[in-house]
GROMACS .gro file of C-alpha atoms in nm:
model
  202
    1MET     CA    1   7.841   8.830  12.292
    2ARG     CA    2   8.026   9.114  12.117
    3LYS     CA    3   8.403   9.097  12.144
    4ASN     CA    4   8.575   9.395  12.302
    5LYS     CA    5   8.729   9.621  12.041
    6ILE     CA    6   9.109   9.633  12.057
    7ASP     CA    7   9.257   9.982  12.074
    8ILE     CA    8   9.545   9.988  11.825
    9SER     CA    9   9.749  10.309  11.800
   10ILE     CA   10   9.995  10.389  11.522
   11ARG     CA   11  10.289  10.627  11.549
   12VAL     CA   12  10.624  10.699  11.385
   13GLU     CA   13  10.908  10.476  11.503
   14ARG     CA   14  11.161  10.639  11.737
   15PRO     CA   15  11.531  10.548  11.786
   16GLU     CA   16  11.458  10.394  12.124
   17ASP     CA   17  11.221  10.150  11.947
   18TYR     CA   18  11.483  10.010  11.710
   19ARG     CA   19  11.590   9.699  11.902
   20LYS     CA   20  11.234   9.613  12.004
   21VAL     CA   21  11.115   9.646  11.643
   22GLU     CA   22  11.395   9.420  11.521
   23GLU     CA   23  11.304   9.160  11.783
   24ILE     CA   24  10.937   9.178  11.682
   25THR     CA   25  11.030   9.143  11.315
   26LYS     CA   26  11.244   8.839  11.386
   27GLU     CA   27  10.968   8.674  11.588
   28ALA     CA   28  10.701   8.755  11.331
   29PHE     CA   29  10.893   8.573  11.060
   30SER     CA   30  11.003   8.276  11.273
   31TYR     CA   31  10.719   8.051  11.172
   32PRO     CA   32  10.742   7.669  11.172
   33GLY     CA   33  10.865   7.500  10.858
   34ARG     CA   34  11.029   7.804  10.706
   35ILE     CA   35  11.300   7.692  10.464
   36GLU     CA   36  11.647   7.839  10.498
   37GLN     CA   37  11.725   8.072  10.209
   38GLY     CA   38  12.067   8.101  10.054
   39GLY     CA   39  12.247   7.985  10.365
   40ILE     CA   40  12.149   8.303  10.551
   41GLY     CA   41  11.936   8.132  10.809
   42CYS     CA   42  11.582   8.236  10.886
   43PRO     CA   43  11.454   8.480  10.955
   44TYR     CA   44  11.653   8.769  10.806
   45GLU     CA   45  11.383   9.039  10.785
   46HIS     CA   46  11.505   9.195  11.112
   47TRP     CA   47  11.836   9.270  10.935
   48MET     CA   48  11.642   9.423  10.646
   49VAL     CA   49  11.467   9.664  10.884
   50HIS     CA   50  11.799   9.752  11.049
   51GLU     CA   51  11.969   9.820  10.717
   52LEU     CA   52  11.677  10.003  10.556
   53ARG     CA   53  11.688  10.263  10.831
   54ARG     CA   54  12.055  10.322  10.751
   55ARG     CA   55  12.040  10.366  10.376
   56ASP     CA   56  11.708  10.319  10.196
   57GLY     CA   57  11.431  10.363  10.448
   58ILE     CA   58  11.196  10.661  10.474
   59LEU     CA   59  11.186  10.712  10.849
   60PRO     CA   60  10.863  10.913  10.866
   61LEU     CA   61  10.717  10.602  10.701
   62SER     CA   62  10.863  10.362  10.954
   63LEU     CA   63  10.559  10.309  11.175
   64VAL     CA   64  10.489  10.105  11.486
   65ALA     CA   65  10.159   9.970  11.617
   66GLU     CA   66  10.094   9.968  11.990
   67ILE     CA   67   9.839   9.793  12.208
   68ASP     CA   68   9.824   9.907  12.571
   69GLY     CA   69  10.150  10.096  12.521
   70GLU     CA   70  10.341   9.792  12.394
   71ILE     CA   71  10.480   9.770  12.040
   72VAL     CA   72  10.322   9.473  11.862
   73GLY     CA   73  10.380   9.554  11.493
   74HIS     CA   74  10.586   9.754  11.245
   75ILE     CA   75  10.596   9.861  10.881
   76ILE     CA   76  10.874  10.039  10.690
   77CYS     CA   77  10.889  10.199  10.345
   78SER     CA   78  11.179  10.255  10.107
   79HIS     CA   79  11.256  10.424   9.779
   80ALA     CA   80  11.212  10.240   9.448
   81VAL     CA   81  11.191  10.333   9.080
   82VAL     CA   82  11.018  10.233   8.760
   83LYS     CA   83  11.261  10.267   8.470
   84ILE     CA   84  11.108  10.349   8.132
   85HIS     CA   85  11.372  10.363   7.859
   86ASN     CA   86  11.620  10.625   7.988
   87GLU     CA   87  11.389  10.779   8.247
   88SER     CA   88  11.311  10.686   8.605
   89LEU     CA   89  10.983  10.736   8.788
   90ASN     CA   90  11.014  10.750   9.168
   91VAL     CA   91  10.778  10.522   9.357
   92LEU     CA   92  10.744  10.379   9.705
   93ASN     CA   93  10.804  10.025   9.826
   94PHE     CA   94  10.708   9.883  10.163
   95GLY     CA   95  10.811   9.588  10.375
   96PRO     CA   96  10.875   9.406  10.589
   97LEU     CA   97  10.536   9.430  10.758
   98SER     CA   98  10.562   9.256  11.096
   99VAL     CA   99  10.309   9.168  11.365
  100LEU     CA  100  10.381   8.956  11.671
  101PRO     CA  101  10.222   8.611  11.626
  102GLU     CA  102   9.993   8.649  11.928
  103HIS     CA  103   9.853   8.974  11.786
  104GLN     CA  104   9.798   8.861  11.429
  105ARG     CA  105   9.444   8.849  11.289
  106LYS     CA  106   9.339   9.135  11.516
  107GLY     CA  107   9.360   9.416  11.261
  108VAL     CA  108   9.710   9.532  11.351
  109GLY     CA  109   9.862   9.475  11.007
  110GLY     CA  110   9.563   9.629  10.834
  111LYS     CA  111   9.580   9.945  11.043
  112LEU     CA  112   9.954   9.977  10.976
  113ILE     CA  113   9.894   9.945  10.601
  114LYS     CA  114   9.605  10.194  10.595
  115THR     CA  115   9.801  10.447  10.801
  116MET     CA  116  10.106  10.405  10.581
  117ILE     CA  117   9.903  10.461  10.264
  118LYS     CA  118   9.736  10.772  10.404
  119LYS     CA  119  10.067  10.915  10.529
  120ALA     CA  120  10.251  10.836  10.204
  121LYS     CA  121   9.981  11.012  10.004
  122SER     CA  122   9.997  11.319  10.229
  123MET     CA  123  10.377  11.328  10.182
  124GLY     CA  124  10.331  11.352   9.805
  125PHE     CA  125  10.433  11.004   9.692
  126GLY     CA  126  10.273  10.905   9.363
  127ALA     CA  127  10.250  10.527   9.378
  128ILE     CA  128  10.336  10.216   9.576
  129LEU     CA  129  10.471   9.897   9.417
  130PHE     CA  130  10.577   9.588   9.607
  131PHE     CA  131  10.574   9.209   9.626
  132GLY     CA  132  10.327   9.047   9.865
  133ARG     CA  133  10.039   8.808   9.916
  134PRO     CA  134   9.783   8.855   9.636
  135GLU     CA  135   9.503   8.707   9.848
  136TYR     CA  136   9.551   8.973  10.118
  137TYR     CA  137   9.649   9.312   9.978
  138PRO     CA  138   9.371   9.384   9.723
  139GLN     CA  139   9.139   9.470  10.014
  140PHE     CA  140   9.350   9.783  10.063
  141GLY     CA  141   9.325   9.889   9.700
  142PHE     CA  142   9.628   9.716   9.547
  143VAL     CA  143   9.601   9.561   9.201
  144GLU     CA  144   9.840   9.357   8.990
  145ALA     CA  145  10.117   9.579   8.850
  146SER     CA  146  10.040   9.437   8.506
  147GLU     CA  147   9.731   9.662   8.500
  148PHE     CA  148   9.973   9.954   8.463
  149GLY     CA  149  10.193   9.769   8.213
  150ILE     CA  150  10.483   9.746   8.460
  151THR     CA  151  10.699   9.436   8.504
  152ASP     CA  152  10.957   9.340   8.763
  153CYS     CA  153  11.323   9.409   8.682
  154ASN     CA  154  11.346   9.083   8.486
  155GLY     CA  155  11.044   9.159   8.270
  156TYR     CA  156  10.795   8.931   8.447
  157ASN     CA  157  10.446   8.974   8.590
  158TYR     CA  158  10.264   8.760   8.846
  159PRO     CA  159   9.987   8.812   9.103
  160ALA     CA  160  10.230   8.881   9.391
  161PHE     CA  161  10.366   9.190   9.213
  162MET     CA  162  10.119   9.464   9.303
  163ALA     CA  163  10.071   9.839   9.267
  164MET     CA  164   9.859  10.130   9.381
  165GLU     CA  165   9.843  10.486   9.252
  166LEU     CA  166   9.842  10.750   9.526
  167GLN     CA  167   9.812  11.033   9.273
  168SER     CA  168   9.568  11.003   8.986
  169LYS     CA  169   9.733  10.894   8.658
  170TYR     CA  170  10.078  10.886   8.820
  171LEU     CA  171  10.161  10.558   8.645
  172SER     CA  172   9.991  10.648   8.317
  173ASN     CA  173  10.326  10.689   8.140
  174ALA     CA  174  10.491  10.392   8.309
  175ARG     CA  175  10.369  10.129   8.061
  176GLY     CA  176  10.661   9.917   7.948
  177GLY     CA  177  10.863  10.012   8.254
  178LYS     CA  178  11.056   9.783   8.486
  179TYR     CA  179  11.046   9.803   8.864
  180TYR     CA  180  11.363   9.821   9.074
  181GLU     CA  181  11.352   9.805   9.451
  182SER     CA  182  11.640   9.842   9.696
  183ASP     CA  183  11.901   9.566   9.675
  184ILE     CA  184  11.836   9.519  10.046
  185TYR     CA  185  11.580   9.257   9.939
  186ASP     CA  186  11.843   9.049   9.756
  187ASP     CA  187  11.911   8.780  10.019
  188GLU     CA  188  12.186   8.612   9.818
  189LYS     CA  189  12.380   8.933   9.773
  190ASN     CA  190  12.347   9.026  10.139
  191SER     CA  191  12.403   8.687  10.301
  192GLU     CA  192  12.738   8.772  10.462
  193SER     CA  193  12.606   9.102  10.599
  194VAL     CA  194  12.309   8.919  10.750
  195LYS     CA  195  12.534   8.661  10.916
  196GLU     CA  196  12.753   8.935  11.063
  197PHE     CA  197  12.449   9.121  11.195
  198ASN     CA  198  12.311   8.806  11.354
  199ARG     CA  199  12.638   8.754  11.543
  200ILE     CA  200  12.589   9.098  11.699
  201PHE     CA  201  12.212   9.072  11.735
  202PHE     CA  202  12.196   8.750  11.935
   0.00000   0.00000   0.00000
């Protein structure tokens, strides 16, 4: 018997969605056995979403996924750069990507990613670089950043550091460059801010 196709709709996040999205993000990352990081307490991705909107996020690229009118997933993008000698090349970063546990493995995350890529390209962004699961993201066209000769900010490469050109040859002059994302992703640096947010959030 063929399973009924799930109707997933994607739209830009609105201010009235903010709390719901943060709750979804928290739940999505509250999986069993997660180890506490830096004394922050887990999860902390809901704080990242909250703070990205305020200072680093690109709100037209903060998208929600809905099923039957209910928000079940979210993705947000932010500004990042590749520094080559004394020059900086603007690129896009994304994450967190969140899907409620009961709606995972239904294509929600994939549709959010595909919509984000299409929208980012239409907005004129040249490339996306980010850190994620190397067994999952290549299906969307991501490759290891080492293929473009780009390292992380410490000069390292590994499978979880991935990239995608949105404009042909956009990263052709980035070889030897280092990638710098928002410091929002530095959990050690932001531990006190996270704790303060959690006191208000709960």
